[in-house]
Every structure is written in structure tokens, then in C-alpha cells.
CSV table of C-alpha atoms in Angstrom, one decimal:
chain,number,residue,atom,x,y,z
A,1,MET,CA,-34.1,-44.4,16.3
A,2,PRO,CA,-33.4,-40.5,16.2
A,3,GLN,CA,-30.0,-40.1,15.3
A,4,VAL,CA,-27.2,-36.9,16.0
A,5,VAL,CA,-24.5,-37.1,14.1
A,6,ILE,CA,-22.4,-34.3,14.7
A,7,VAL,CA,-19.5,-33.5,12.6
A,8,GLY,CA,-16.0,-32.1,14.1
A,9,GLY,CA,-14.4,-33.3,17.7
A,10,GLY,CA,-12.6,-30.2,18.6
A,11,THR,CA,-14.6,-28.4,21.9
A,12,GLY,CA,-17.4,-27.8,20.2
A,13,GLY,CA,-18.4,-31.0,18.8
A,14,SER,CA,-16.5,-32.9,21.6
A,15,ILE,CA,-18.9,-31.8,24.6
A,16,VAL,CA,-22.1,-31.7,22.5
A,17,ALA,CA,-22.0,-35.7,22.4
A,18,ASN,CA,-20.9,-35.9,26.4
A,19,GLN,CA,-23.1,-33.7,27.9
A,20,MET,CA,-25.8,-35.2,25.3
A,21,ALA,CA,-24.4,-38.7,26.8
A,22,ARG,CA,-24.6,-37.4,30.3
A,23,GLN,CA,-28.5,-37.3,29.9
A,24,LEU,CA,-29.2,-39.7,27.8
A,25,ASN,CA,-27.5,-42.0,29.5
A,26,LYS,CA,-30.6,-44.4,29.6
A,27,GLU,CA,-32.1,-44.4,26.1
A,28,LEU,CA,-27.7,-44.7,24.5
A,29,GLN,CA,-28.1,-47.9,26.4
A,30,ASP,CA,-31.2,-48.6,25.9
A,31,GLY,CA,-30.9,-48.0,22.3
A,32,THR,CA,-33.8,-45.7,21.0
A,33,VAL,CA,-31.2,-42.9,20.5
A,34,SER,CA,-27.6,-42.7,18.9
A,35,ILE,CA,-25.0,-40.3,19.3
A,36,SER,CA,-22.4,-40.3,16.4
A,37,VAL,CA,-18.8,-38.0,15.8
A,38,ILE,CA,-17.3,-37.8,13.1
A,39,ALA,CA,-13.8,-36.2,13.0
A,40,ASP,CA,-11.0,-36.4,10.8
A,41,SER,CA,-8.2,-36.5,12.9
A,42,PRO,CA,-7.8,-39.3,15.7
A,43,ASP,CA,-6.3,-37.6,18.8
A,44,HIS,CA,-7.9,-34.4,19.8
A,45,ILE,CA,-5.7,-31.7,20.2
A,46,TYR,CA,-5.9,-28.2,22.7
A,47,GLN,CA,-5.1,-25.3,20.5
A,48,PRO,CA,-3.8,-22.7,23.0
A,49,LEU,CA,-0.6,-24.5,23.3
A,50,PHE,CA,0.3,-23.6,19.8
A,51,LEU,CA,1.1,-20.2,21.5
A,52,TYR,CA,3.3,-21.6,24.2
A,53,LEU,CA,4.9,-24.5,21.5
A,54,ALA,CA,6.9,-21.5,19.2
A,55,PHE,CA,8.3,-20.8,22.7
A,56,ASP,CA,9.1,-24.0,23.6
A,57,GLN,CA,7.2,-24.1,26.5
A,58,ALA,CA,4.5,-27.1,25.6
A,59,THR,CA,5.7,-29.6,23.8
A,60,PRO,CA,3.2,-31.2,21.2
A,61,GLN,CA,2.3,-34.2,23.7
A,62,ASP,CA,0.8,-32.0,25.9
A,63,MET,CA,-1.9,-30.8,23.3
A,64,ARG,CA,-3.1,-33.9,22.4
A,65,LYS,CA,-5.4,-37.0,24.0
A,66,PRO,CA,-7.1,-39.7,21.8
A,67,GLU,CA,-10.7,-38.8,21.3
A,68,ARG,CA,-12.1,-42.2,21.8
A,69,GLN,CA,-10.8,-41.3,25.0
A,70,ILE,CA,-12.0,-38.2,25.9
A,71,LEU,CA,-15.6,-38.9,24.0
A,72,ASP,CA,-18.5,-40.9,26.5
A,73,ARG,CA,-18.8,-44.7,26.0
A,74,HIS,CA,-22.0,-45.0,24.5
A,75,VAL,CA,-21.1,-42.1,21.7
A,76,ARG,CA,-19.9,-44.2,18.5
A,77,LEU,CA,-16.1,-42.8,16.8
A,78,ILE,CA,-16.7,-42.5,13.3
A,79,SER,CA,-12.8,-41.6,11.9
A,80,GLY,CA,-12.6,-39.5,8.7
A,81,GLU,CA,-13.2,-36.6,6.6
A,82,ALA,CA,-16.3,-35.7,5.8
A,83,ASN,CA,-16.6,-35.3,2.3
A,84,ARG,CA,-19.9,-33.3,1.9
A,85,ILE,CA,-22.6,-32.6,3.9
A,86,ASP,CA,-26.1,-33.4,1.8
A,87,ALA,CA,-29.3,-30.6,3.6
A,88,GLU,CA,-31.6,-32.1,1.6
A,89,ALA,CA,-31.2,-36.2,2.2
A,90,GLN,CA,-30.2,-35.5,5.5
A,91,ARG,CA,-26.9,-37.5,5.3
A,92,VAL,CA,-22.9,-36.7,6.1
A,93,ILE,CA,-20.5,-38.3,3.3
A,94,LEU,CA,-17.7,-39.4,4.2
A,95,THR,CA,-14.3,-39.1,1.5
A,96,ASP,CA,-14.0,-43.0,2.0
A,97,GLY,CA,-17.6,-42.7,0.2
A,98,THR,CA,-19.4,-44.2,3.8
A,99,SER,CA,-23.0,-42.2,3.7
A,100,ILE,CA,-23.9,-41.2,7.6
A,101,PRO,CA,-27.3,-40.5,7.9
A,102,TYR,CA,-28.6,-38.4,10.2
A,103,ASP,CA,-32.0,-37.3,11.9
A,104,TYR,CA,-30.1,-33.7,13.9
A,105,LEU,CA,-26.9,-32.7,12.7
A,106,VAL,CA,-24.3,-30.8,14.6
A,107,ILE,CA,-21.7,-28.6,12.7
A,108,ALA,CA,-18.7,-28.0,14.8
A,109,THR,CA,-15.8,-28.2,11.6
A,110,GLY,CA,-14.0,-25.1,13.1
A,111,SER,CA,-11.9,-23.1,10.8
A,112,ARG,CA,-8.5,-23.1,9.2
A,113,PRO,CA,-5.6,-20.9,8.7
A,114,ALA,CA,-5.6,-19.3,5.3
A,115,PRO,CA,-2.0,-18.0,4.2
A,116,GLU,CA,-2.2,-18.6,0.8
A,117,GLN,CA,-4.8,-16.2,0.7
A,118,ILE,CA,-2.1,-13.4,1.1
A,119,PRO,CA,1.0,-13.8,-2.2
A,120,GLY,CA,4.5,-14.8,-0.5
A,121,LEU,CA,2.9,-15.6,3.0
A,122,VAL,CA,3.8,-19.2,3.1
A,123,GLU,CA,6.8,-18.3,1.6
A,124,GLY,CA,7.9,-15.0,3.9
A,125,GLY,CA,6.3,-15.6,7.1
A,126,HIS,CA,6.0,-17.6,10.2
A,127,GLN,CA,2.4,-18.3,12.5
A,128,PHE,CA,1.7,-20.4,15.2
A,129,TYR,CA,-1.8,-21.6,14.2
A,130,THR,CA,-1.2,-24.5,13.2
A,131,GLU,CA,1.0,-27.5,15.2
A,132,ASP,CA,3.7,-27.4,11.8
A,133,GLY,CA,3.5,-23.5,12.4
A,134,ALA,CA,4.6,-22.9,15.3
A,135,ILE,CA,7.1,-26.2,15.7
A,136,GLN,CA,8.9,-23.8,12.7
A,137,LEU,CA,8.4,-20.8,14.5
A,138,ARG,CA,10.0,-21.9,17.7
A,139,GLN,CA,13.3,-22.9,15.1
A,140,ALA,CA,13.1,-19.1,14.2
A,141,LEU,CA,12.7,-17.8,17.5
A,142,ARG,CA,16.0,-20.2,18.7
A,143,ASP,CA,17.8,-19.1,15.8
A,144,PHE,CA,16.9,-15.2,15.8
A,145,SER,CA,19.7,-13.5,16.5
A,146,GLY,CA,17.9,-9.6,16.5
A,147,GLY,CA,16.4,-7.5,14.4
A,148,ARG,CA,12.9,-6.2,13.5
A,149,LEU,CA,10.5,-8.9,14.2
A,150,VAL,CA,7.2,-8.0,12.6
A,151,VAL,CA,3.7,-9.3,14.2
A,152,THR,CA,1.1,-8.7,11.6
A,153,VAL,CA,-2.7,-9.8,11.8
A,154,GLY,CA,-5.0,-11.3,9.0
A,155,VAL,CA,-8.6,-11.4,8.6
A,156,PRO,CA,-10.6,-12.8,10.1
A,157,HIS,CA,-8.6,-14.9,12.2
A,158,LYS,CA,-9.3,-17.2,15.3
A,159,CYS,CA,-8.2,-16.6,19.3
A,160,PRO,CA,-9.1,-12.7,19.0
A,161,VAL,CA,-6.1,-11.9,22.1
A,162,ALA,CA,-3.6,-14.0,20.5
A,163,PRO,CA,-2.1,-11.4,18.4
A,164,LEU,CA,-1.8,-9.0,21.3
A,165,GLU,CA,-0.6,-12.5,23.5
A,166,PHE,CA,2.2,-12.8,21.5
A,167,THR,CA,4.0,-9.9,20.7
A,168,PHE,CA,3.9,-9.0,24.7
A,169,MET,CA,5.1,-12.5,25.7
A,170,VAL,CA,8.2,-12.3,22.6
A,171,GLN,CA,9.2,-9.1,23.3
A,172,GLU,CA,10.0,-10.7,26.8
A,173,TRP,CA,11.5,-13.4,25.7
A,174,LEU,CA,13.5,-11.8,23.8
A,175,LYS,CA,14.9,-9.4,26.8
A,176,THR,CA,15.2,-13.2,28.5
A,177,ARG,CA,16.8,-13.9,25.6
A,178,GLY,CA,19.5,-11.3,25.6
A,179,LEU,CA,17.8,-9.9,22.3
A,180,GLY,CA,15.9,-7.0,24.1
A,181,ASP,CA,18.6,-4.1,22.7
A,182,LYS,CA,19.3,-6.3,19.4
A,183,THR,CA,15.8,-6.3,19.0
A,184,GLU,CA,12.7,-4.0,17.3
A,185,VAL,CA,9.6,-6.0,17.9
A,186,VAL,CA,6.6,-3.7,15.5
A,187,TYR,CA,2.9,-5.0,16.1
A,188,THR,CA,0.4,-4.2,13.0
A,189,TYR,CA,-3.6,-4.4,13.4
A,190,PRO,CA,-6.3,-3.7,11.2
A,191,ILE,CA,-8.2,-1.4,12.4
A,192,GLY,CA,-7.3,1.8,13.8
A,193,ARG,CA,-7.0,1.1,17.2
A,194,VAL,CA,-5.1,-1.7,19.0
A,195,HIS,CA,-7.3,-4.5,19.5
A,196,SER,CA,-11.0,-4.4,18.4
A,197,ILE,CA,-12.0,-3.8,21.8
A,198,GLU,CA,-11.7,-0.3,22.6
A,199,SER,CA,-11.5,-1.5,26.7
A,200,VAL,CA,-9.0,-3.6,25.9
A,201,ALA,CA,-7.1,-1.8,23.1
A,202,ASN,CA,-7.3,1.3,26.0
A,203,TRP,CA,-5.6,-0.9,28.6
A,204,ALA,CA,-2.9,-2.2,25.4
A,205,ALA,CA,-1.9,0.7,23.9
A,206,PRO,CA,-0.1,2.2,26.9
A,207,VAL,CA,1.4,-1.1,27.4
A,208,LEU,CA,2.7,-1.2,24.0
A,209,GLU,CA,4.4,2.1,23.8
A,210,GLU,CA,5.7,1.7,27.8
A,211,ARG,CA,7.7,-1.5,26.2
A,212,HIS,CA,8.9,0.4,23.0
A,213,ILE,CA,7.0,-1.7,20.6
A,214,GLU,CA,6.4,0.4,17.3
A,215,THR,CA,2.6,0.3,16.6
A,216,HIS,CA,0.9,0.4,12.7
A,217,THR,CA,-2.9,0.5,13.3
A,218,PHE,CA,-5.1,0.6,10.0
A,219,PHE,CA,-2.5,-2.0,8.2
A,220,ASN,CA,-4.2,-5.4,6.3
A,221,MET,CA,-1.3,-7.4,5.2
A,222,GLU,CA,-2.0,-7.4,1.2
A,223,SER,CA,0.8,-9.3,0.2
A,224,ILE,CA,4.9,-10.5,1.1
A,225,ASP,CA,8.2,-9.8,-0.4
A,226,PRO,CA,10.1,-12.7,0.7
A,227,GLU,CA,13.3,-11.7,-1.2
A,228,THR,CA,13.5,-7.9,0.1
A,229,HIS,CA,11.4,-8.6,2.9
A,230,THR,CA,9.0,-6.0,3.6
A,231,ILE,CA,5.5,-6.4,4.1
A,232,THR,CA,2.9,-4.4,2.4
A,233,SER,CA,-0.5,-3.0,3.5
A,234,LEU,CA,-3.8,-2.9,1.1
A,235,GLU,CA,-3.9,0.3,2.9
A,236,GLY,CA,-0.4,0.9,1.0
A,237,ASP,CA,1.5,1.2,3.9
A,238,THR,CA,5.1,-0.9,3.4
A,239,LEU,CA,7.3,-2.7,6.1
A,240,SER,CA,10.5,-4.4,6.5
A,241,TYR,CA,11.2,-7.2,8.5
A,242,ASP,CA,13.9,-9.9,9.8
A,243,LEU,CA,11.6,-12.3,10.9
A,244,LEU,CA,7.5,-11.7,10.4
A,245,VAL,CA,4.9,-13.5,12.4
A,246,ALA,CA,1.4,-13.1,10.9
A,247,ILE,CA,-1.2,-14.1,12.2
A,248,PRO,CA,-3.6,-15.4,9.1
A,249,PRO,CA,-6.7,-14.8,7.1
A,250,HIS,CA,-9.0,-17.9,8.2
A,251,VAL,CA,-11.6,-19.4,6.3
A,252,GLY,CA,-14.4,-21.9,7.1
A,253,GLN,CA,-13.3,-25.5,6.5
A,254,ASP,CA,-13.6,-26.9,2.8
A,255,VAL,CA,-15.9,-28.9,3.4
A,256,ILE,CA,-18.8,-26.7,3.7
A,257,GLY,CA,-17.9,-25.0,1.0
A,258,ARG,CA,-17.6,-28.7,-1.1
A,259,SER,CA,-21.5,-28.3,0.4
A,260,GLY,CA,-23.0,-25.2,-0.7
A,261,LEU,CA,-23.5,-24.6,2.8
A,262,GLY,CA,-21.5,-21.3,3.4
A,263,ASP,CA,-20.7,-18.2,2.2
A,264,ALA,CA,-18.1,-16.5,0.2
A,265,GLY,CA,-15.8,-17.5,3.2
A,266,GLN,CA,-17.3,-20.9,4.1
A,267,TRP,CA,-18.8,-20.0,7.3
A,268,ILE,CA,-22.6,-20.9,7.6
A,269,PRO,CA,-25.8,-18.6,7.7
A,270,THR,CA,-26.5,-19.3,12.0
A,271,ASP,CA,-29.5,-17.8,14.2
A,272,ARG,CA,-27.5,-15.5,16.9
A,273,HIS,CA,-29.6,-17.4,19.8
A,274,THR,CA,-30.5,-20.7,18.8
A,275,LEU,CA,-27.5,-21.3,16.5
A,276,GLN,CA,-29.9,-23.4,14.3
A,277,MET,CA,-28.4,-23.0,9.9
A,278,ILE,CA,-30.7,-20.7,8.7
A,279,GLY,CA,-33.7,-22.6,6.4
A,280,HIS,CA,-32.6,-25.9,8.3
A,281,ASP,CA,-34.9,-26.9,11.8
A,282,ASN,CA,-32.4,-29.9,12.2
A,283,ILE,CA,-29.0,-28.1,11.8
A,284,PHE,CA,-27.2,-27.1,14.7
A,285,VAL,CA,-23.8,-24.5,14.1
A,286,LEU,CA,-21.2,-23.8,17.3
A,287,GLY,CA,-17.7,-22.6,17.0
A,288,ASP,CA,-16.0,-21.5,14.5
A,289,ALA,CA,-17.7,-23.1,11.9
A,290,THR,CA,-20.3,-20.0,12.0
A,291,ASN,CA,-20.9,-16.5,10.4
A,292,LEU,CA,-21.6,-14.9,14.0
A,293,PRO,CA,-19.7,-11.9,14.5
A,294,ILE,CA,-18.2,-13.3,18.0
A,295,SER,CA,-15.0,-14.7,18.4
A,296,LYS,CA,-13.2,-17.3,17.0
A,297,ALA,CA,-12.6,-19.4,20.2
A,298,GLY,CA,-12.7,-22.0,22.1
A,299,SER,CA,-15.2,-20.6,25.0
A,300,THR,CA,-17.3,-19.5,22.2
A,301,ALA,CA,-17.8,-23.3,20.8
A,302,HIS,CA,-18.1,-24.3,25.1
A,303,PHE,CA,-21.0,-21.5,25.4
A,304,GLU,CA,-22.3,-22.4,22.5
A,305,ALA,CA,-22.4,-25.8,23.2
A,306,ASP,CA,-23.9,-26.1,26.8
A,307,VAL,CA,-26.8,-24.5,24.6
A,308,VAL,CA,-27.0,-27.0,22.1
A,309,ALA,CA,-27.0,-30.1,23.9
A,310,ALA,CA,-29.5,-29.0,26.0
A,311,ASN,CA,-31.8,-27.7,23.1
A,312,LEU,CA,-31.4,-31.6,21.3
A,313,VAL,CA,-31.7,-33.6,24.5
A,314,HIS,CA,-35.2,-31.4,25.0
A,315,ARG,CA,-36.3,-32.2,21.9
A,316,LEU,CA,-35.8,-35.7,22.2
A,317,ARG,CA,-37.8,-35.7,24.9
A,318,GLY,CA,-40.4,-34.2,23.1
A,319,GLY,CA,-40.1,-30.6,24.3
A,320,LEU,CA,-39.3,-27.4,22.0
A,321,GLY,CA,-35.7,-27.1,22.8
A,322,MET,CA,-35.5,-23.4,23.3
A,323,MET,CA,-32.8,-22.6,24.8
A,324,SER,CA,-30.9,-19.6,23.4
A,325,TYR,CA,-27.2,-19.2,23.4
A,326,ASP,CA,-26.5,-15.1,25.0
A,327,GLY,CA,-23.4,-14.1,23.2
A,328,LYS,CA,-21.0,-15.4,25.6
A,329,VAL,CA,-16.7,-15.0,25.4
A,330,PHE,CA,-14.1,-15.8,28.3
A,331,CYS,CA,-10.8,-15.3,27.1
A,332,PHE,CA,-7.7,-15.2,29.0
A,333,ILE,CA,-4.8,-12.2,27.5
A,334,GLU,CA,-1.3,-13.4,28.6
A,335,THR,CA,0.6,-9.9,29.2
A,336,GLY,CA,3.6,-11.0,29.2
A,337,LEU,CA,5.6,-14.6,31.1
A,338,LYS,CA,4.7,-14.3,34.7
A,339,GLU,CA,1.0,-12.4,34.2
A,340,ALA,CA,-2.5,-12.3,32.8
A,341,THR,CA,-6.0,-10.6,32.7
A,342,TYR,CA,-9.5,-11.9,31.1
A,343,ILE,CA,-12.1,-11.0,29.8
A,344,THR,CA,-15.4,-11.8,29.5
A,345,PHE,CA,-19.0,-10.1,27.3
A,346,ASP,CA,-22.3,-11.5,25.6
A,347,TYR,CA,-24.0,-10.0,22.5
A,348,ASP,CA,-25.3,-7.0,25.6
A,349,HIS,CA,-22.6,-6.3,27.8
A,350,PRO,CA,-18.9,-4.9,26.1
A,351,PRO,CA,-15.9,-6.5,27.9
A,352,VAL,CA,-13.7,-5.1,30.9
A,353,PRO,CA,-10.6,-6.5,31.7
A,354,SER,CA,-9.0,-5.7,34.9
A,355,MET,CA,-5.6,-5.2,35.5
A,356,PRO,CA,-3.5,-7.9,35.1
A,357,THR,CA,-2.1,-10.4,38.4
A,358,GLU,CA,0.2,-13.2,38.4
A,359,MET,CA,-2.7,-14.8,39.7
A,360,ILE,CA,-4.8,-14.6,36.5
A,361,HIS,CA,-1.5,-16.0,34.4
A,362,LEU,CA,-1.6,-18.8,36.9
A,363,TYR,CA,-4.6,-20.0,36.8
A,364,LYS,CA,-4.4,-19.8,33.0
A,365,LEU,CA,-1.3,-22.3,32.9
A,366,ALA,CA,-3.5,-24.6,35.1
A,367,TYR,CA,-6.5,-24.6,33.2
A,368,ASN,CA,-3.9,-25.2,30.0
A,369,ARG,CA,-3.7,-28.9,32.0
A,370,MET,CA,-7.2,-28.6,33.5
A,371,TYR,CA,-8.4,-28.4,29.7
A,372,TRP,CA,-9.1,-32.2,29.1
A,373,LEU,CA,-13.0,-32.0,31.8
A,374,THR,CA,-14.0,-29.6,29.6
A,375,PRO,CA,-14.3,-31.4,25.7
A,376,ALA,CA,-15.4,-34.3,28.4
A,377,GLY,CA,-18.4,-31.8,29.3
A,378,LEU,CA,-17.3,-31.2,33.0
A,379,LEU,CA,-16.2,-28.4,33.2
B,1,MET,CA,-31.1,-4.0,-12.3
B,2,ALA,CA,-30.9,-2.5,-8.2
B,3,GLU,CA,-27.2,-3.6,-6.8
B,4,THR,CA,-28.2,-6.1,-4.6
B,5,VAL,CA,-26.7,-5.0,-0.7
B,6,LYS,CA,-25.1,-8.4,1.3
B,7,ILE,CA,-27.0,-7.4,4.7
B,8,VAL,CA,-23.8,-7.9,7.9
B,9,ASP,CA,-25.5,-8.0,11.0
B,10,ALA,CA,-22.4,-6.7,13.8
B,11,ARG,CA,-25.5,-6.0,16.1
B,12,GLY,CA,-24.2,-6.8,19.8
B,13,SER,CA,-19.7,-7.4,18.2
B,14,PHE,CA,-17.9,-6.7,20.5
B,15,CYS,CA,-14.9,-9.1,18.6
B,16,PRO,CA,-13.8,-8.8,16.7
B,17,GLY,CA,-16.3,-5.6,16.0
B,18,PRO,CA,-18.4,-3.7,12.7
B,19,LEU,CA,-15.4,-3.0,12.0
B,20,MET,CA,-13.7,-6.5,11.5
B,21,GLU,CA,-16.7,-8.3,10.2
B,22,LEU,CA,-16.8,-5.4,7.0
B,23,ILE,CA,-13.3,-5.7,5.7
B,24,LYS,CA,-13.4,-9.9,6.6
B,25,GLY,CA,-16.9,-9.3,4.5
B,26,ILE,CA,-14.5,-7.0,1.9
B,27,ARG,CA,-12.1,-9.9,1.8
B,28,GLN,CA,-14.1,-12.2,0.9
B,29,GLU,CA,-16.8,-10.1,-1.7
B,30,PRO,CA,-16.0,-9.6,-5.0
B,31,VAL,CA,-15.2,-6.1,-6.3
B,32,GLY,CA,-18.3,-4.1,-6.9
B,33,THR,CA,-20.0,-5.6,-3.9
B,34,ILE,CA,-22.2,-4.1,-1.7
B,35,LEU,CA,-22.0,-4.6,2.2
B,36,GLU,CA,-24.3,-3.2,4.8
B,37,ILE,CA,-22.7,-3.2,7.9
B,38,TRP,CA,-25.2,-3.7,11.2
B,39,SER,CA,-23.8,-2.1,14.1
B,40,SER,CA,-24.9,-0.9,17.5
B,41,ASP,CA,-22.0,0.8,18.8
B,42,GLN,CA,-22.7,4.7,17.9
B,43,GLY,CA,-18.7,4.7,16.7
B,44,SER,CA,-18.9,2.6,13.8
B,45,ALA,CA,-20.7,5.7,11.9
B,46,LYS,CA,-17.2,7.2,12.6
B,47,ASP,CA,-14.7,4.6,12.3
B,48,ILE,CA,-15.8,2.2,9.4
B,49,PRO,CA,-16.4,5.8,7.1
B,50,GLU,CA,-12.5,6.5,8.4
B,51,TRP,CA,-10.9,3.1,7.1
B,52,VAL,CA,-13.4,3.1,3.6
B,53,GLN,CA,-11.2,6.2,3.2
B,54,ARG,CA,-8.0,4.9,4.1
B,55,ALA,CA,-8.8,1.3,2.0
B,56,LYS,CA,-9.6,3.8,-0.9
B,57,HIS,CA,-13.4,1.5,-1.2
B,58,GLU,CA,-16.4,3.7,-1.7
B,59,LEU,CA,-18.7,5.2,0.9
B,60,VAL,CA,-23.0,4.2,-0.4
B,61,LYS,CA,-24.9,5.5,2.5
B,62,ASN,CA,-24.5,5.8,6.5
B,63,PHE,CA,-27.5,6.4,8.5
B,64,GLU,CA,-29.2,5.0,11.8
B,65,GLU,CA,-32.4,3.6,12.2
B,66,ASP,CA,-34.3,2.8,15.7
B,67,GLY,CA,-30.9,2.4,17.1
B,68,VAL,CA,-28.8,1.0,14.6
B,69,TYR,CA,-26.1,2.1,12.6
B,70,LYS,CA,-26.0,1.0,9.7
B,71,ILE,CA,-23.2,1.8,6.6
B,72,GLN,CA,-22.8,1.2,3.5
B,73,VAL,CA,-19.9,0.3,1.7
B,74,LYS,CA,-18.9,-0.4,-1.7
B,75,LYS,CA,-15.9,-3.3,-2.7
B,76,LEU,CA,-13.9,-1.4,-5.5
B,77,ARG,CA,-10.4,-2.8,-6.0
């Protein structure tokens, strides 16, 4: 009986499991195929709400559901942490020593923020890329009585529009708190424009200027001095801050490093179209775990999962599984507290943002509630 | 012995884009590593050298081959 094992119970892993389960319903009932998901958390977390959590517009309960409820009942959920993937022996070994054999492996382990890579950042800065971090930032924003709020961006990071969204949202939020005149919002970005996407940068730069948000480009944070409240870039510039909100650099998950499957950043070498791990015909990789030069975003994992699930089902039925991923990404962009825009692009078509509207903002808020249909494999 | 060159294939990358992919490579690789960025965006041939100069790394090569812009950068610090 072919055994499909998916490491990771996030967006990508859950979509693959559920889409496969729906198509292989008969085989699963007959016991001729098995699908297992290894997840280290009992809850599935909808991470985009961390941004809203920081502004007290969402609570931790809003962003979680038990993974068991999300997965098709024919999918086996293995609760535990993968310690090592042995690609030669085709096994995943959990931290409790359990060994899970596989015929096909899907690695959907995601990435994690690594603030410890920047000296002083853990002590001196805030971030909203984890639930705890967003809760601490919520408190810091509540206690903020004015001053210089600096937003800085590490490389690589997930959700590439979040730094701009946070900047726009915090400026409006501070105004509504009556702190607009007592606050300077400062936005820094690692490359020579205010966003990696040229069209987004061309749209955002005048908006930042119009809103009197100070910007510093070519600014890659190198160290933070929590004593003097200063941040220094590797390009040699130093800025002072009263409240520092950092988008930390990210790394692939440590299980990838321990298994020797990744590069120096624990990203897995992956074919950009087939999504197979380079050199491994029976291992598929998706979402943040790949080394592909595309956005680390839920939508990326979603579109990749469509391809991986379809190809795996086809192969299990004797086909070749030749569907190709085209690099598709879709992102909403909140431009304040009342309007939003969106972008969509792939390897061959650059993104072009449209004018922000209230309708897109409302749709984003609606999607935040509809999200649960996505890991269910329905939306 | 010829120095090894690590290829970073950033063709078709609109976000994060070739320069961000280079910065990622520079951050994670040891000093002395030579990275060769592949970009399908002509702007990379100008943007990447500009950052390399600011960040005080070394531009080794900057050339175009079959419509792909290839820029080699050595990590110096």
C-alpha cells in the first residue's frame, strides 16, 4: 500500500492532504493508499491574523482551529515533531523516536523567524510574526505615548507586503489614538526602493511621502543597541528609535538542517516547476520550505499545493504527474485601516497593483473568516 | 584552485526579487563565497552593483547571456 506522508500541518500540508483525500476517497476507504500528516501543534494557525492581533483587532482564538477538525477523516494525523527526515531510508523520525515510513513525502514545514541572528534584536525590538510577539507588540503599542517608531525589515522574510501594511496601519492607528502629532513613523527597506516589487514601490513611495512617513532605503539591519535605542545597518547607517518593530530574518525549519536536506539557510533545493526536491523523485516541497525565489506567503503554498496534490494523485493512479507550477502568487495589501489593494503575479507576469478600495479591504476581512475553507481544500 | 561559484537562480522573481535573493545568500553564506545571481530583469544589472558597492562587497562579473543577466558577487565581510 503506497504511503503518502506530509510533514507540516499548515496551509500547504493541509491542502495537499485534503485535496488528495477527496480524490482518493475510494482508495482510502479500501485501504489501498494511506495519507498521514505529521503536525507539531494540535491547532492550525492562520498566521495573517498576527498583524491584526498586534492592533487588538483579532484575538488568538480567532486564528486557530484543531487540525483534526480541518483534515479529512480518512487522513491520519500524527501529533509530534519531526526530528529528522531520512531520505535514503524513506522514513521520518519523530522526536519521541517513532519512525514513519513513506513512499511519497511532502515537505511543508514552513519557515521560522530568526531574530536571534541580529545582535540586540530579541532584547531591543518587537515583531508580529509569532503569536507571542504580536501579543507583546499589542501591549507595547497600547503603552506607547509617542516618539519615534521605526519599522525595519530583515531578509529573507515571509509575507513580503506585511512591512508596508504594518507601517500604513500603525500610522493610522496612532492617529486614531490621538498620537499622530507626537509620533514619527520611520520605514526602512533593504533594497533601493520601498518594496521589492517595482510597481508596488512606485505606488507606495508617494503614499509614504504624503503621509509624512520617513523612509530609508538600502537599509539592512545588522545590529540593535537596546541601551542607546539605536539600530545600525550593514550599509553603515544608524537610526534612533523609541519603539522598534522589526520583520525578523527567517530561516527554514531546524528539522531540514538536522536532516541535511537544505542549504545554509535550511531552504530545500526545489525544482521551480515540478516542486520535487532536486535529486529526489518521491519528495515534494512547497510553501516557505523551498529555496525558490518567490514570496513566502500562504497563497504561494496554496497554489503549489494544488499542483503537488494533483500530481501525486495522478502518480498513485499510474500516471506521470506532469502538472507544472507557474510561480503564481496572490496577496492582499492593506493600505490603512479602511482600504486595501491586491497583487497577483507568476514567473512570467509582473504584478500590477490596482487603486486601493474599501471593497477590497472588506473582502480581505471576509477572507480572514473564510480562510478555513482553504486548508479544507475547498477554496 | 578555481573558486566555487554558488548559483542563485532568481529568474522570474518579482517578489522578493533578485537583489533580495542576493542579500539572502550573502547573509547565510560565509565570507569569501562567490554568488552568481541570475535575473531576467535588466534592472538587476544596475541595482545589484549599486547595493554591492554600498554594502562593501566585491562585484566580480556583470554580464548578459541569452537574455539572462548574471552578476557575480564576492562576500567580503
